[in-house]
Short mmCIF file of C-alpha atoms in Angstrom, two decimals:
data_model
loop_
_atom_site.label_atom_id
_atom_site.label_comp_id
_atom_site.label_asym_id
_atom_site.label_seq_id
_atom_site.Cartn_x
_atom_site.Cartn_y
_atom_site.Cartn_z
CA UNK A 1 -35.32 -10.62 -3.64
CA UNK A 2 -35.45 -9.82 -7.07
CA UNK A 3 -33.00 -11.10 -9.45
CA UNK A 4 -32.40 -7.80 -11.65
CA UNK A 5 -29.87 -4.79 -10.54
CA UNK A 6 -31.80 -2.22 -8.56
CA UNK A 7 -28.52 -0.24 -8.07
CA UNK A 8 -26.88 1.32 -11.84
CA UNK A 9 -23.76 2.56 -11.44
CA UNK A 10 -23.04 5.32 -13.62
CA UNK A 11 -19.37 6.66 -14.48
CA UNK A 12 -19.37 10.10 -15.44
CA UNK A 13 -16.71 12.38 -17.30
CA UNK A 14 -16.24 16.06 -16.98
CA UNK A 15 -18.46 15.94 -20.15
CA UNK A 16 -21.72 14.75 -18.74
CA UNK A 17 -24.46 13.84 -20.34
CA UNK A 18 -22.33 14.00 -23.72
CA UNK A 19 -20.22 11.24 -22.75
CA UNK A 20 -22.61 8.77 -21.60
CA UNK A 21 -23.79 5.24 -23.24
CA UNK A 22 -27.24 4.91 -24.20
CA UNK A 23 -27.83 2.33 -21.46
CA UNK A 24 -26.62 4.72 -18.68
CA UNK A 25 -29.06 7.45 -19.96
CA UNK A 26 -31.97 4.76 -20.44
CA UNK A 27 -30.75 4.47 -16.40
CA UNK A 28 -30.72 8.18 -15.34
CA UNK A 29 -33.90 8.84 -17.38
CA UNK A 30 -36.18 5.67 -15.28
CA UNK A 31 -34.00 6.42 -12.17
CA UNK A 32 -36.40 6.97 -8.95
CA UNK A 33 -32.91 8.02 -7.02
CA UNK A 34 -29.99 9.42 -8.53
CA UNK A 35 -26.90 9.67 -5.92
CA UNK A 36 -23.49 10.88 -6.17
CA UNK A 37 -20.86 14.19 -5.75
CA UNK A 38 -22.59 17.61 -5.77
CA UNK A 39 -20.33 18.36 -8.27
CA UNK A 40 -21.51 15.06 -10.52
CA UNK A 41 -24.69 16.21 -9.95
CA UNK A 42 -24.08 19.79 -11.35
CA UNK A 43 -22.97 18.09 -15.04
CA UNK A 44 -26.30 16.25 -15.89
CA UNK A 45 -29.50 18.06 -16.88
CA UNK A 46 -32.28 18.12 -14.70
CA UNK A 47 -33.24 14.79 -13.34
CA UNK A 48 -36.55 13.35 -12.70
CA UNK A 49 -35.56 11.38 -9.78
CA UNK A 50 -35.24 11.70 -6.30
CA UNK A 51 -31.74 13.75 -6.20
CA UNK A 52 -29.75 12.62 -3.09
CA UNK A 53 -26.03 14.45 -2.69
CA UNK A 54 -23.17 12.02 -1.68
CA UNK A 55 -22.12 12.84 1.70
CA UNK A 56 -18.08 13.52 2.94
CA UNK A 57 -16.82 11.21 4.01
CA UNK A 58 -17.97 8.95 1.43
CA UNK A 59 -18.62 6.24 3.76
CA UNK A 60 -21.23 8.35 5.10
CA UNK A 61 -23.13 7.50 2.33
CA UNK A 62 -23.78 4.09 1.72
CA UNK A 63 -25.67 2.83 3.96
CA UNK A 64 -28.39 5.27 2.80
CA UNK A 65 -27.96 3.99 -0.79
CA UNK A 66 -28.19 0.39 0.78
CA UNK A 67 -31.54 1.67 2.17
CA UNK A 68 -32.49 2.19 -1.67
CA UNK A 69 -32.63 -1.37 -2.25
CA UNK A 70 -36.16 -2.22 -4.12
CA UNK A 71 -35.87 1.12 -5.72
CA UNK A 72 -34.48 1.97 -9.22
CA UNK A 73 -31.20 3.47 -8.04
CA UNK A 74 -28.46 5.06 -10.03
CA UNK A 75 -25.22 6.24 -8.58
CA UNK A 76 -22.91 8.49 -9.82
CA UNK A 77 -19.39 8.31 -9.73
CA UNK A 78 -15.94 9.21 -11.76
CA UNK A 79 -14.88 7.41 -14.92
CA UNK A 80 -14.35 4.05 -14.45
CA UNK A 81 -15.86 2.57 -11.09
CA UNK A 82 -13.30 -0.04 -10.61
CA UNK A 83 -10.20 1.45 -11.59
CA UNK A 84 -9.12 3.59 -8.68
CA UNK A 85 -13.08 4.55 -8.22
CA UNK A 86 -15.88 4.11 -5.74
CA UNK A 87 -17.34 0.84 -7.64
CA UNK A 88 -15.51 -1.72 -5.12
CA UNK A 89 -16.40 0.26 -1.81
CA UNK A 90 -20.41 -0.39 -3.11
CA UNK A 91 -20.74 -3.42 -4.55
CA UNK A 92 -18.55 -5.17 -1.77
CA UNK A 93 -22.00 -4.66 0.11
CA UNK A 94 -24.23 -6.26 -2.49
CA UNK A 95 -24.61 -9.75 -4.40
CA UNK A 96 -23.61 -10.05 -7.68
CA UNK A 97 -27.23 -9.68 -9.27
CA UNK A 98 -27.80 -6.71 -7.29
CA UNK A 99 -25.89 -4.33 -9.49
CA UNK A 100 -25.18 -3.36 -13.06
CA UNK A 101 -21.97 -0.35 -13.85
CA UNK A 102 -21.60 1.64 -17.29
CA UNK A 103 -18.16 3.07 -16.69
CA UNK A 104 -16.52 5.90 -19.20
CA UNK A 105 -13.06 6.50 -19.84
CA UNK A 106 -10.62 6.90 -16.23
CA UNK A 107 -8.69 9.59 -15.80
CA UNK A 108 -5.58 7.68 -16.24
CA UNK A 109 -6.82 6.75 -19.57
CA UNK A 110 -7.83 10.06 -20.79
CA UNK A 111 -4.13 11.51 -19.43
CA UNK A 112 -2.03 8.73 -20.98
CA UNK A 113 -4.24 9.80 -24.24
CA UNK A 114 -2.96 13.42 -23.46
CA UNK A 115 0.41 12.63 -22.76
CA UNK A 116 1.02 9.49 -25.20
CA UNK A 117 2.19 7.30 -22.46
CA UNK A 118 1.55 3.95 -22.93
CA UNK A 119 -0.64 3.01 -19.48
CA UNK A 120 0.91 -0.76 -19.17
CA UNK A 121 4.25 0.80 -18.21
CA UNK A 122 3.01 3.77 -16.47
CA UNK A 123 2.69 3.80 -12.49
CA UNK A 124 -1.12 4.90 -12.00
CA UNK A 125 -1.58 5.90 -8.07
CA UNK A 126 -4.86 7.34 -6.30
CA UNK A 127 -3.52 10.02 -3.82
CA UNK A 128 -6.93 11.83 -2.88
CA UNK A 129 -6.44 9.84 0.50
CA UNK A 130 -3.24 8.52 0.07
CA UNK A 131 0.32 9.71 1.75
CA UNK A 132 2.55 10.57 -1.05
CA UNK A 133 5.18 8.50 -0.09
CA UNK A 134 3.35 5.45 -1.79
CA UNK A 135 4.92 6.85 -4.61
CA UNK A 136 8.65 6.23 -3.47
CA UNK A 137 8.63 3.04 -4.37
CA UNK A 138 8.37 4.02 -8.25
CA UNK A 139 10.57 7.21 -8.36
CA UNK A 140 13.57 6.30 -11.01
CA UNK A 141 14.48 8.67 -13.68
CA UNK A 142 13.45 8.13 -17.00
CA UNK A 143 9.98 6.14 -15.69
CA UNK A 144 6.98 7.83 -15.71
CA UNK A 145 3.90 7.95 -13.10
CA UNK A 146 -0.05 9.46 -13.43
CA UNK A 147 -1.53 10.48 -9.99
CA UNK A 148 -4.72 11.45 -9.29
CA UNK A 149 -4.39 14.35 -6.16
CA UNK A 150 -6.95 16.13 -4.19
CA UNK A 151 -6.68 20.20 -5.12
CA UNK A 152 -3.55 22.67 -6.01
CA UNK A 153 -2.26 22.04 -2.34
CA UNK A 154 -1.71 18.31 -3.10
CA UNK A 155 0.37 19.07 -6.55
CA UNK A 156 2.28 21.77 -4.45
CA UNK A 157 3.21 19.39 -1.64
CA UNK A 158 3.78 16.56 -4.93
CA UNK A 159 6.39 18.95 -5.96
CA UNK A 160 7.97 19.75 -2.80
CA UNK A 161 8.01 16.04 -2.20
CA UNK A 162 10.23 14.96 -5.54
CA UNK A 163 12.34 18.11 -4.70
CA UNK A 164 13.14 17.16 -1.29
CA UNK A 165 13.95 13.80 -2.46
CA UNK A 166 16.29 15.44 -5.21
CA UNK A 167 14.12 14.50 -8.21
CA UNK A 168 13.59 18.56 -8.77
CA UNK A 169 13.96 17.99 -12.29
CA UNK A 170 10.98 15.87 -12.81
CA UNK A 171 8.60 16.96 -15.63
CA UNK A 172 4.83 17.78 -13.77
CA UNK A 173 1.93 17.74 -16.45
CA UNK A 174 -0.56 19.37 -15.01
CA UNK A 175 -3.61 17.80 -16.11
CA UNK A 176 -7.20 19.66 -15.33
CA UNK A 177 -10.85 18.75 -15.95
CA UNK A 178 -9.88 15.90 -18.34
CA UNK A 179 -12.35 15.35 -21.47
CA UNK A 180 -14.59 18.41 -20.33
CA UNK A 181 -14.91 22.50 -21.48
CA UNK A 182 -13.10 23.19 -18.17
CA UNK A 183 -9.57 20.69 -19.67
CA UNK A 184 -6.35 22.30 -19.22
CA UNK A 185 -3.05 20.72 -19.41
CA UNK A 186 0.49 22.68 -18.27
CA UNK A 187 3.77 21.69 -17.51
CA UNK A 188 5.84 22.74 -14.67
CA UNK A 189 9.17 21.31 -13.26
CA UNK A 190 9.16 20.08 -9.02
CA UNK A 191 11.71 22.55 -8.17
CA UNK A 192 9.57 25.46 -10.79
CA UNK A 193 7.19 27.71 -9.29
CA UNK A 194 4.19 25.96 -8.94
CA UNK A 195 0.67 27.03 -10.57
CA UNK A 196 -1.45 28.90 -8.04
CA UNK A 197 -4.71 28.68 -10.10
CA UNK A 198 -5.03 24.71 -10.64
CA UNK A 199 -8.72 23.62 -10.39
CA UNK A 200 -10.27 20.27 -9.11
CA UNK A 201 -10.12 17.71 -10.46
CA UNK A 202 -7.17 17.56 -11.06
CA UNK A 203 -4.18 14.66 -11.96
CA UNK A 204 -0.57 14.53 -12.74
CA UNK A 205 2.07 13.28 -14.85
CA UNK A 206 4.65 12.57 -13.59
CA UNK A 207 8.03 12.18 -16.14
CA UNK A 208 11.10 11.12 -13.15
CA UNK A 209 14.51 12.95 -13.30
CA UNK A 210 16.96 13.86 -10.64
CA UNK A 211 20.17 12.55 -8.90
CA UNK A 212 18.09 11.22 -5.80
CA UNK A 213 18.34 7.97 -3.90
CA UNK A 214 16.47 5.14 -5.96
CA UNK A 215 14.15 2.60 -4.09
CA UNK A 216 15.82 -0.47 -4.93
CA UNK A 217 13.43 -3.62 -5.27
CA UNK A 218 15.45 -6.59 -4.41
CA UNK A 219 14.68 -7.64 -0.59
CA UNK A 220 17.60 -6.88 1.22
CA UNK A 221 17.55 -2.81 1.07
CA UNK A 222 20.19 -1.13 2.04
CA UNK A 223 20.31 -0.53 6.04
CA UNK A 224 20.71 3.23 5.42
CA UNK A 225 17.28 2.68 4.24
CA UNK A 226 16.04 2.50 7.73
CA UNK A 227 16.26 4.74 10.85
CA UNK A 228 17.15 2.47 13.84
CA UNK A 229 19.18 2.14 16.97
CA UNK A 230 21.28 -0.97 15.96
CA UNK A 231 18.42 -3.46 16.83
CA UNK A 232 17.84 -3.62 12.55
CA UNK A 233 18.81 -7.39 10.84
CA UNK A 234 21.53 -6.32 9.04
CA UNK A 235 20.99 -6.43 5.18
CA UNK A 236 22.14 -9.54 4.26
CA UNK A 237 20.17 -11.52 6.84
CA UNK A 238 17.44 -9.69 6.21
CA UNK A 239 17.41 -10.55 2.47
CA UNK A 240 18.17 -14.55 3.80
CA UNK A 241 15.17 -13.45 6.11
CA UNK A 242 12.95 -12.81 3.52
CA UNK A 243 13.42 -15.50 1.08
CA UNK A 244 12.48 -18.13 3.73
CA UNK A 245 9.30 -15.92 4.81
CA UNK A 246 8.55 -16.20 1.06
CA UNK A 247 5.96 -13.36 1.04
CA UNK A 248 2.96 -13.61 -1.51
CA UNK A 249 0.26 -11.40 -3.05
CA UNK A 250 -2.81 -11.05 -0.76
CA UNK A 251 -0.76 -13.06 2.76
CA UNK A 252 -0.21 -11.19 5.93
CA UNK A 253 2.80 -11.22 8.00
CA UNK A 254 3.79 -10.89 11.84
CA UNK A 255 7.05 -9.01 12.88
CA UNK A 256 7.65 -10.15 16.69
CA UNK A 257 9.88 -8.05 18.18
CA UNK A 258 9.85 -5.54 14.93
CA UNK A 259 12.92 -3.15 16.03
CA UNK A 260 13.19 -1.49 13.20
CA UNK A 261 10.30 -2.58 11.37
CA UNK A 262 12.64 -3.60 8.32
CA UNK A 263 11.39 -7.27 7.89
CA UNK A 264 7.55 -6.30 8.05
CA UNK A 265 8.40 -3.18 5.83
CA UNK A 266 10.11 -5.20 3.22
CA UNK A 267 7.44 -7.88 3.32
CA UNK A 268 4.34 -5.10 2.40
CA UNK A 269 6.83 -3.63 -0.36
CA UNK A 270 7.09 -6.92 -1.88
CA UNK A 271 3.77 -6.79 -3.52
CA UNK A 272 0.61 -4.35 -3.00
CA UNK A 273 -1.84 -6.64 -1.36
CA UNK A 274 0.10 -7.77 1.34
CA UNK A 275 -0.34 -7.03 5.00
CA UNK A 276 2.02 -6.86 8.17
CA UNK A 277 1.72 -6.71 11.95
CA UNK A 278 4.56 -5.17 13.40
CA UNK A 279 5.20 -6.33 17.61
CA UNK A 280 7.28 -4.07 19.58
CA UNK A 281 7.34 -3.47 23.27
CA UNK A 282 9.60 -0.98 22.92
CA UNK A 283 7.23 2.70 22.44
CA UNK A 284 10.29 4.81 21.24
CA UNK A 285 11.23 1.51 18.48
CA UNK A 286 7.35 1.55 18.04
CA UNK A 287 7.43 5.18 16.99
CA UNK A 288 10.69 4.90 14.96
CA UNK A 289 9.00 2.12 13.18
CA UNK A 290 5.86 3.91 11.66
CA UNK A 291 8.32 6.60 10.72
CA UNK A 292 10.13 4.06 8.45
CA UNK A 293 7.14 2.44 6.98
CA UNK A 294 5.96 6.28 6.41
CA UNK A 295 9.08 7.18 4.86
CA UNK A 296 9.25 4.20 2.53
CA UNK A 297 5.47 4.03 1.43
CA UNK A 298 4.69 1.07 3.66
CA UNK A 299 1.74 3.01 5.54
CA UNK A 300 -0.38 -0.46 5.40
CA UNK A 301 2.01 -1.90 8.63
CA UNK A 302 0.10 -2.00 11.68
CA UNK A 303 2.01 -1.37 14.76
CA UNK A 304 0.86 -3.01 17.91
CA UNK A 305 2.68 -1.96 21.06
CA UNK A 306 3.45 -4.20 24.10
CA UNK A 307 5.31 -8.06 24.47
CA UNK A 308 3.86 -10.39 22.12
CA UNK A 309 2.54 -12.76 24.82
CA UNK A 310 0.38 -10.21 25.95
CA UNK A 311 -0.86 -8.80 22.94
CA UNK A 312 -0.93 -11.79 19.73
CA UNK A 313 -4.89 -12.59 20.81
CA UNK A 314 -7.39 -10.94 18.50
CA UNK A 315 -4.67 -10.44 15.46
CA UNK A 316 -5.68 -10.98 11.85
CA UNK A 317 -4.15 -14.92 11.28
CA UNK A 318 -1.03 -14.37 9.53
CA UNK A 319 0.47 -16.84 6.62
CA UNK A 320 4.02 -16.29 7.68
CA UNK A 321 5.51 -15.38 11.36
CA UNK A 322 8.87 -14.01 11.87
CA UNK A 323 10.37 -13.42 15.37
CA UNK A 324 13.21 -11.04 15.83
CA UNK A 325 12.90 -10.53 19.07
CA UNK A 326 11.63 -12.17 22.41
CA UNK A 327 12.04 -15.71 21.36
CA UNK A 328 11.29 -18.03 24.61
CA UNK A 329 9.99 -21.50 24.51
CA UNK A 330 6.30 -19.84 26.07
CA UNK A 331 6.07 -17.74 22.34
CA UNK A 332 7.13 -21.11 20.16
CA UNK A 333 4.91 -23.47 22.69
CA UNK A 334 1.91 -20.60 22.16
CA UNK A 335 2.12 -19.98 18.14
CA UNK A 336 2.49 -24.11 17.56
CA UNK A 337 -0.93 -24.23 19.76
CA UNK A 338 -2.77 -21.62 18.20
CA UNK A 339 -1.85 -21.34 14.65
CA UNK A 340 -3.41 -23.93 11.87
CA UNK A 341 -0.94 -26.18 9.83
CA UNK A 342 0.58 -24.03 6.90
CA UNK A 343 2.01 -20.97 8.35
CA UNK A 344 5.56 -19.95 7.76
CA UNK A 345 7.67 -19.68 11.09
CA UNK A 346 10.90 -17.97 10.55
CA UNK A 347 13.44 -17.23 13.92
CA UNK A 348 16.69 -15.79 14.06
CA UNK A 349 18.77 -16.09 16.99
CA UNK A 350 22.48 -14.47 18.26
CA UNK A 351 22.75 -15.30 22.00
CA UNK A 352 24.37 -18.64 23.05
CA UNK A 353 20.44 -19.21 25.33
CA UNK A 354 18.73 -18.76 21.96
CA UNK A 355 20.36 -20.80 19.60
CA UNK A 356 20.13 -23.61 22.59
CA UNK A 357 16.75 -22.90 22.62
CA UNK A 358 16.36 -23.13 18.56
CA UNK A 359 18.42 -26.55 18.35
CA UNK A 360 16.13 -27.78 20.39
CA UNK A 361 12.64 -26.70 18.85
CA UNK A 362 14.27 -28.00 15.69
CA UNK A 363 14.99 -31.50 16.91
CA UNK A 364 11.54 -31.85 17.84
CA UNK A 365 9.88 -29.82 14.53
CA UNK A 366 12.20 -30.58 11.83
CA UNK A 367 12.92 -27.65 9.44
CA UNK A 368 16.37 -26.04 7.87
CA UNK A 369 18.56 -24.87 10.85
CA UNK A 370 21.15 -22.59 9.37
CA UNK A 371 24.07 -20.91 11.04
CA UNK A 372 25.32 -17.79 9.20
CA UNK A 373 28.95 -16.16 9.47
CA UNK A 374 29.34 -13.07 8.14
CA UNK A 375 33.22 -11.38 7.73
CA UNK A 376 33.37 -7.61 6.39
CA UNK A 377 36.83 -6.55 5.18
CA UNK A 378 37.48 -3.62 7.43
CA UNK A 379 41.38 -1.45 6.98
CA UNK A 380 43.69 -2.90 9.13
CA UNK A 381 46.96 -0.48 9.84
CA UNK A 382 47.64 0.18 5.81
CA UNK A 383 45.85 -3.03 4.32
CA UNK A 384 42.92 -4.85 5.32
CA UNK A 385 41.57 -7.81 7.59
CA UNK A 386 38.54 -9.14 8.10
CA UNK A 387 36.02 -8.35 11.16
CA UNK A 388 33.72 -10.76 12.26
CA UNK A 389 29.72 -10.28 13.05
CA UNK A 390 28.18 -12.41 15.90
CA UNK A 391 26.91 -15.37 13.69
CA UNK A 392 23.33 -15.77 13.56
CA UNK A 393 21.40 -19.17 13.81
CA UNK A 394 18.63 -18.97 11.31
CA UNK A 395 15.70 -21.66 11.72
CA UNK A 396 12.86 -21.92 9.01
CA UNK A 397 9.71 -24.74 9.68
CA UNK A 398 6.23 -24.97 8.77
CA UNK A 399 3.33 -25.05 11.83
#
């Protein structure tokens, strides 16, 4: 094969032609296929090249631009192809001489230009696709967010989102066709009466205010947090948990009997990349699981129903293991088989049978073997006494 790009990708504004390099013209002008949005399409003058419309989904369409290869290709896509664009979903496909990109401004660029808000302390989210509660994560008042939405529906349901949260107050810029003829910016509060008129595409700033509940970030969240029938590791387990599971960018987790899911959803809110497997027999815990990871913007845990045992073959290899639930000596005698040297085993344990069961494993696998007593005060008559929790035995090792 050929050692020069045969694919150009081309970032576009909503000012055409007007806004493009020379190169990417020079591209578009020796093109024999140009490919992208209908709506892409529609801002360049006529074309001299094969015109191919990008298909919905957009999935649909690459392996028809793969079927370019040989051919002077350009593809057409918005702003900046790696930032929040299509650029990594193409040239994940292709080697690295394969391809060339002349991007424009982003969206996020052009609005923080707009706005005057400085983009390295600005949450930037892509919600075409995206549930909206991947923005919980950065509501606070005073910060400040940029989101790129679908249509007028999506800032609609934005709004009623921060309202419902109590963050009614937040500021909405309503930003329109950035950097074209069509550019329109408004503002509107979340509880306000929302624009019926706004025209794709179409992003929004985002200025936080409101008396709601704030996401904290240290691990350890509040249980409140999480919806759960008292099989949950209490808070500050959890956060004891956690540090020992040591979660880092880009490494995947397993939650054996998940319960709640809180361990697995605290591990994916640690950092973007990461990725969790959540086990739970239990259909109804199952359930009540996605519905926390939903409600807290952790929509990357996958939930796999049915006892571990059963159901661990075929799993994307995890860096870090953490069993809440159904510890036996078959699970620990199975994961010390199966698993390579360098994962992260983490087991808690309350019943008399499972910290026998621990003691042993770590006589014969070393690790730190911890045994944690927790005493709430709690009134007692007119002053106050302490009540106990059932101590947990916490044991940490490395496969």
């Amino acid at each position: 094969m050929a050692d020069t790009p045969w694919l150009t990708i081309v970032g576009i504004g909503e000012d055409g032609a007007a806004g493009l390099s020379a190169s990417a013209k020079a591209a578009l002008a020796d093109a024999d296929v140009v490919s992208g949005a209908t709506r892409h399409l529609a801002l360049l003058p006529r074309l001299t090249g094969e015109v191919v419309p990008w298909p919905v989904p957009f999935d649909a369409g690459i392996p028809g631009l793969l079927g370019h290869r040989g051919r002077k290709t350009v593809m057409l896509v918005s702003g900046d192809p790696f930032w929040f664009g299509a650029g990594t979903s193409i040239t994940r496909h292709l080697d690295a001489f394969e391809w060339i990109a002349h991007p424009v401004p982003s969206t996020f660029a052009l609005a923080a230009a707009r706005l005057g808000w400085p983009l390295d302390d600005t949450a930037c989210l892509g919600l075409h696709a995206a549930p909206l509660a991947r923005l919980r994560r950065h509501i606070a008042p005073t910060r400040h967010a940029l989101v790129l939405v679908r249509d007028g529906e999506a800032v609609a349901a934005l709004a009623r989102y921060l309202t419902d949260l109590g963050f009614g107050g937040s500021r909405l810029h309503i930003l329109e066709a950035l950097g074209g003829p069509r550019e329109r910016v408004r503002e509107m509060t979340a509880a306000g009466r929302a624009f019926g008129d706004i025209a794709h595409p179409v992003a929004v700033g985002i200025a936080f205010a409101g008396t709601g509940a704030v996401l904290p970030q240290a691990s350890g969240l509040p249980d409140a947090w999480f919806e759960h029938d008292g099989q949950i590791t209490k808070r500050p387990i959890r956060a004891l948990t956690l540090s020992a599971l040591a979660p880092k960018p880009g490494e995947t987790l397993w939650d054996i009997g998940a319960g709640s899911g809180s361990i697995g959803i605290e591990w994916l809110l640690a950092h973007p990349s990461t990725q969790a497997t959540a086990f739970e027999a239990d259909p109804v815990r199952a359930a009540r699981i996605q519905g926390n990871a939903a409600a807290l913007g952790a929509d990357r845990l996958r939930i796999v129903e049915g006892r571990a045992l059963d159901v661990l073959e075929g799993q994307a290899e995890p860096d870090a293991i953490f069993i809440g639930g159904g510890l036996s000596d078959a699970l620990l005698e199975r994961l010390w088989s199966e698993r390579g040297s360098g994962t992260r085993l983490v087991a808690n344990a309350v019943t008399l049978e499972s910290e026998a069961l621990l003691t042993r494993w770590h006589g014969m696998k070393g690790g730190t073997l911890l045994r944690i007593d927790l005493s709430e005060a709690v009134p007692l008559g007119t002053r106050r006494g302490w009540r106990a929790s059932y101590p947990v035995m916490h044991w940490s090792v490395m496969l």
